[in-house]
Amino acid sequence: MKKESVIVVKFGGTSVSTKSNIQTIVNVVKKEKKIHDVILVVSALSKVTDLLLLTASGEKDSIISIKEKHYSLITDLWQDQEVRKKLFDFVDECLDSVLTICKKKISDKKLLDKVVSFGEIISSKIIATYLSSVGVLAEQVVASKIIVTDNHFGSAEFLPKATKNNAEKILWPLINKHIVPVVTGFIGATEKGEITTLGRGGSDYTASILGFSLNASEVQIWTDVNGIFTADPRFVKKALPISEISYQEASEMAFLGARVLHPRTIKPAV
Ligand code: ASP
Ligand code: MG
């Protein structure tokens, strides 16, 4: 059955880090799937990008924390030893690649992008597997196959035409089978296929890039703060949620430093 429309739903680091967060994702996806086809975009688990950067800078213990965070989430999510083992192995493989890359000259921004990309590669794998095990058809999609960018490693800009082509080629076949693509936020690749990142907090941008590319009817950004506030609610206790905001105002807030949205997110949405 053809659904009414496609929407993109994005969950950030703090919203993918615990079993109960991931159950929330499942609930949101199930609810939205009744009406729309859904593309899910996910960030790395909370703090993992920072820990990957620390690993690259030579901090030996960081890789252990990264491993523990993922192992403990996997253990919480599954009783089944076989599934656990498969995912532990996946985490280990990814972290081995991280360590291999880190042996090279890591001041290079290109290599740093490659290192941090594993945060989203691991989280999307775990979440896609979890959705499948609770009966929601889902498949991990690594966005370096979709989002084509310039070569500004560390804060790359996407190339609309090439990205649109790839999004159509890779995502439509899944959507048409009502499989939820679970897409890595934050990362893309140059035309030569070298991994790039869209800047810190870039998973919001991934969501709106995909929304633009597939002409989605909606882009939802879910986070641990309940909306856009009049001020940062972590610092200003009297801050109030804003019920409606124009693209212009949201964009200005983001550019002026409100942490709620990656500053470049609005334009593709418009
Ligand atoms: N994981 C990336 C970061 O920490 C991207 C994101 O969370 O949106 O910056
Ligand atoms: Mg964010």
Coordinates of C-alpha atoms and ligand atoms in Angstrom, one line a residue:
M1 CA 0.0 0.0 0.0
K2 CA 1.3 3.4 -0.9
K3 CA 1.6 5.7 2.1
E4 CA 0.5 9.3 2.0
S5 CA 4.0 10.8 2.2
V6 CA 7.5 10.4 3.3
I7 CA 8.8 12.1 6.5
V8 CA 12.2 12.3 8.0
V9 CA 12.6 11.7 11.7
K10 CA 15.9 12.5 13.5
F11 CA 17.1 11.5 16.9
G12 CA 20.2 13.0 18.5
G13 CA 22.8 11.5 20.7
T14 CA 21.0 11.8 24.0
S15 CA 17.9 10.2 22.5
V16 CA 19.7 7.1 21.3
S17 CA 21.8 6.2 24.3
T18 CA 19.6 4.1 26.5
K19 CA 17.1 1.2 26.1
S20 CA 14.2 3.4 27.1
N21 CA 15.3 6.1 24.5
I22 CA 15.4 3.5 21.8
Q23 CA 12.0 2.2 22.8
T24 CA 10.7 5.8 22.4
I25 CA 12.2 5.8 18.9
V26 CA 10.4 2.5 18.1
N27 CA 7.1 4.0 19.4
V28 CA 7.5 7.2 17.3
V29 CA 8.4 5.2 14.2
K30 CA 5.5 2.8 14.6
K31 CA 3.1 5.7 15.1
E32 CA 4.3 7.7 12.1
K33 CA 4.5 4.6 10.0
K34 CA 0.7 4.2 10.1
I35 CA 0.4 7.3 8.0
H36 CA 3.7 8.0 6.4
D37 CA 6.8 6.2 5.1
V38 CA 9.6 7.0 7.5
I39 CA 13.3 7.7 7.1
L40 CA 15.1 7.6 10.4
V41 CA 18.3 9.6 11.0
V42 CA 20.4 8.9 14.0
S43 CA 23.4 10.5 15.8
A44 CA 26.1 8.6 17.5
L45 CA 25.5 7.7 21.2
S46 CA 26.0 10.6 23.6
K47 CA 29.7 11.6 24.0
V48 CA 30.9 9.1 21.5
T49 CA 32.0 11.7 18.9
D50 CA 34.0 13.5 21.6
L51 CA 35.5 10.2 22.7
L52 CA 36.5 9.3 19.1
L53 CA 38.2 12.7 18.8
L54 CA 40.1 12.0 22.0
T55 CA 41.1 8.6 20.7
A56 CA 42.5 10.3 17.6
S57 CA 44.4 12.7 19.8
G58 CA 46.2 9.8 21.5
E59 CA 44.0 9.4 24.6
K60 CA 44.3 5.6 25.1
D61 CA 41.3 5.1 27.6
S62 CA 38.7 6.7 25.3
I63 CA 38.4 3.7 23.1
I64 CA 37.6 1.6 26.2
S65 CA 34.7 3.9 27.2
I66 CA 33.4 3.9 23.6
K67 CA 33.4 0.1 23.7
E68 CA 31.7 -0.1 27.1
K69 CA 29.0 2.4 26.2
H70 CA 28.0 0.3 23.1
Y71 CA 28.4 -3.1 24.8
S72 CA 26.2 -2.0 27.7
L73 CA 23.4 -0.7 25.4
I74 CA 23.5 -3.9 23.4
T75 CA 23.3 -6.0 26.6
D76 CA 20.3 -3.9 27.7
L77 CA 18.5 -4.3 24.4
W78 CA 18.9 -8.0 23.8
Q79 CA 18.8 -11.2 25.9
D80 CA 19.7 -13.3 22.9
Q81 CA 23.4 -14.2 23.0
E82 CA 23.7 -14.6 19.3
V83 CA 22.4 -11.2 18.5
R84 CA 24.6 -9.7 21.2
K85 CA 27.6 -11.5 19.9
K86 CA 27.0 -10.3 16.3
L87 CA 26.7 -6.7 17.4
F88 CA 29.7 -6.9 19.8
D89 CA 31.7 -8.2 16.8
F90 CA 30.4 -5.3 14.7
V91 CA 31.5 -2.8 17.4
D92 CA 34.9 -4.4 17.7
E93 CA 35.4 -4.3 13.9
C94 CA 34.6 -0.7 13.8
L95 CA 36.8 0.2 16.7
D96 CA 39.7 -1.8 15.2
S97 CA 39.3 0.3 12.1
V98 CA 39.4 3.4 14.3
L99 CA 42.7 2.3 15.9
T100 CA 44.2 1.5 12.5
I101 CA 43.4 4.9 11.2
C102 CA 44.7 6.5 14.4
K103 CA 48.1 5.0 13.8
K104 CA 48.4 7.2 10.8
K105 CA 49.1 11.0 10.9
I106 CA 46.0 12.1 12.7
S107 CA 46.4 15.8 12.4
D108 CA 44.9 15.3 9.0
K109 CA 41.2 16.5 9.0
K110 CA 40.4 13.8 6.4
L111 CA 41.4 11.1 8.8
L112 CA 39.5 12.7 11.7
D113 CA 36.3 12.6 9.7
K114 CA 36.9 9.0 9.0
V115 CA 37.4 8.3 12.7
V116 CA 34.3 10.1 13.9
S117 CA 32.1 8.6 11.2
F118 CA 32.2 5.3 13.2
G119 CA 30.0 6.8 16.0
E120 CA 27.0 7.0 13.6
I121 CA 27.9 3.8 11.8
I122 CA 27.7 1.9 15.0
S123 CA 24.5 3.6 16.4
S124 CA 22.6 3.2 13.2
K125 CA 23.5 -0.5 13.0
I126 CA 22.3 -1.1 16.6
I127 CA 19.0 0.8 16.0
A128 CA 18.3 -0.8 12.7
T129 CA 18.8 -4.2 14.2
Y130 CA 16.6 -3.3 17.2
L131 CA 13.7 -2.1 15.0
S132 CA 13.9 -5.3 13.0
S133 CA 13.9 -7.4 16.2
V134 CA 10.6 -5.7 17.3
G135 CA 9.0 -6.3 14.0
V136 CA 9.6 -3.0 12.2
L137 CA 11.3 -3.6 8.8
A138 CA 14.5 -1.5 8.9
E139 CA 17.9 -1.4 7.3
Q140 CA 21.0 0.5 8.1
V141 CA 22.1 3.0 5.4
V142 CA 25.5 4.7 5.7
A143 CA 25.0 8.2 4.4
S144 CA 28.4 8.4 2.7
K145 CA 26.6 6.5 -0.1
I146 CA 24.0 9.2 -0.4
I147 CA 25.2 12.7 0.7
V148 CA 27.8 14.0 -1.7
T149 CA 29.8 16.9 -0.4
D150 CA 32.7 19.3 -1.2
N151 CA 36.0 18.5 0.4
H152 CA 35.8 20.8 3.4
F153 CA 36.6 18.0 5.8
G154 CA 35.2 18.7 9.2
S155 CA 32.4 21.0 8.0
A156 CA 31.5 19.9 4.5
E157 CA 28.7 21.3 2.3
F158 CA 26.4 19.0 0.4
L159 CA 26.1 19.0 -3.4
P160 CA 22.3 19.1 -4.0
K161 CA 22.1 17.4 -7.4
A162 CA 24.3 14.5 -6.8
T163 CA 22.8 14.0 -3.4
K164 CA 19.3 14.0 -4.7
N165 CA 20.2 11.4 -7.3
N166 CA 21.7 9.1 -4.8
A167 CA 18.9 9.6 -2.3
E168 CA 16.4 8.6 -4.9
K169 CA 18.4 5.6 -6.1
I170 CA 19.1 4.2 -2.6
L171 CA 16.2 5.3 -0.5
W172 CA 13.2 4.9 -2.8
P173 CA 13.6 1.1 -3.3
L174 CA 13.6 0.7 0.5
I175 CA 10.7 3.1 1.1
N176 CA 8.7 1.4 -1.6
K177 CA 9.0 -1.9 0.3
H178 CA 8.1 0.0 3.5
I179 CA 11.5 -0.7 5.0
V180 CA 12.7 2.1 7.3
P181 CA 16.1 3.3 6.2
V182 CA 18.1 4.0 9.4
V183 CA 20.5 6.6 8.1
T184 CA 23.8 7.7 9.8
G185 CA 23.6 11.4 10.6
F186 CA 26.6 13.7 10.4
I187 CA 28.5 12.1 7.5
G188 CA 28.8 12.3 3.8
A189 CA 31.5 11.7 1.2
T190 CA 33.3 13.6 -1.5
E191 CA 32.8 12.7 -5.1
K192 CA 35.9 10.6 -4.8
G193 CA 34.2 8.7 -2.0
E194 CA 36.3 10.1 0.9
I195 CA 34.3 10.4 4.2
T196 CA 33.4 13.9 5.2
T197 CA 31.4 15.3 8.1
L198 CA 28.9 18.2 8.1
G199 CA 30.2 19.9 11.2
R200 CA 29.4 19.1 14.9
G201 CA 25.8 18.6 15.5
G202 CA 25.4 17.8 11.8
S203 CA 22.8 15.1 12.1
D204 CA 20.1 17.7 12.1
Y205 CA 21.5 18.9 8.7
T206 CA 21.5 15.3 7.4
A207 CA 17.8 15.1 8.2
S208 CA 16.9 18.3 6.3
I209 CA 19.2 17.3 3.4
L210 CA 17.3 14.0 3.0
G211 CA 14.0 15.8 3.4
F212 CA 15.0 18.2 0.6
S213 CA 16.3 15.4 -1.5
L214 CA 13.2 13.3 -1.4
N215 CA 10.7 16.1 -1.2
A216 CA 9.6 14.9 2.2
S217 CA 6.5 16.4 3.7
E218 CA 8.0 16.9 7.1
V219 CA 11.4 16.8 8.9
Q220 CA 11.1 16.1 12.7
I221 CA 14.1 16.8 15.0
W222 CA 13.7 14.9 18.3
T223 CA 15.9 15.8 21.2
D224 CA 16.1 15.8 25.0
V225 CA 14.8 19.3 25.2
N226 CA 11.1 19.8 24.6
G227 CA 11.2 22.2 21.6
I228 CA 12.8 25.5 20.8
F229 CA 12.8 27.8 23.9
T230 CA 13.0 31.5 24.4
A231 CA 16.4 30.9 26.0
D232 CA 18.6 27.8 26.8
P233 CA 16.4 26.0 29.4
R234 CA 19.5 24.5 31.0
F235 CA 20.6 28.0 32.1
V236 CA 17.4 30.1 32.2
K237 CA 14.8 28.5 34.4
K238 CA 12.0 30.8 33.2
A239 CA 12.6 29.9 29.5
L240 CA 9.4 29.1 27.7
P241 CA 8.8 26.8 24.7
I242 CA 7.9 28.6 21.5
S243 CA 4.8 27.0 20.0
E244 CA 5.5 28.2 16.4
I245 CA 8.5 29.8 14.8
S246 CA 9.3 30.9 11.3
Y247 CA 12.1 29.4 9.3
Q248 CA 13.8 32.9 9.4
E249 CA 13.7 33.1 13.2
A250 CA 14.7 29.5 13.8
S251 CA 17.6 30.0 11.4
E252 CA 18.7 33.3 13.1
M253 CA 18.6 31.6 16.6
A254 CA 20.7 28.7 15.3
F255 CA 23.3 31.0 13.7
L256 CA 23.5 33.1 16.8
G257 CA 24.4 30.0 18.8
A258 CA 21.2 28.4 20.1
R259 CA 22.4 24.8 20.4
V260 CA 19.0 23.3 19.5
L261 CA 19.6 23.1 15.8
H262 CA 22.6 22.8 13.5
P263 CA 22.7 26.3 11.8
R264 CA 22.5 25.1 8.2
T265 CA 19.4 22.8 8.9
I266 CA 16.8 25.3 7.9
K267 CA 17.7 26.1 4.3
P268 CA 17.0 22.7 2.8
A269 CA 13.8 22.5 4.8
V270 CA 12.6 25.7 3.3
Ligands
ASP1 N1 27.6 12.9 16.5 C1 27.9 14.2 15.9 C2 28.3 15.2 17.0 O1 28.4 14.9 18.1 C3 26.7 14.7 15.1 C4 25.4 15.0 15.9 O2 25.3 14.6 17.0 O3 24.5 15.6 15.3 O4 28.6 16.4 16.6
MG2 MG 22.3 18.2 18.1

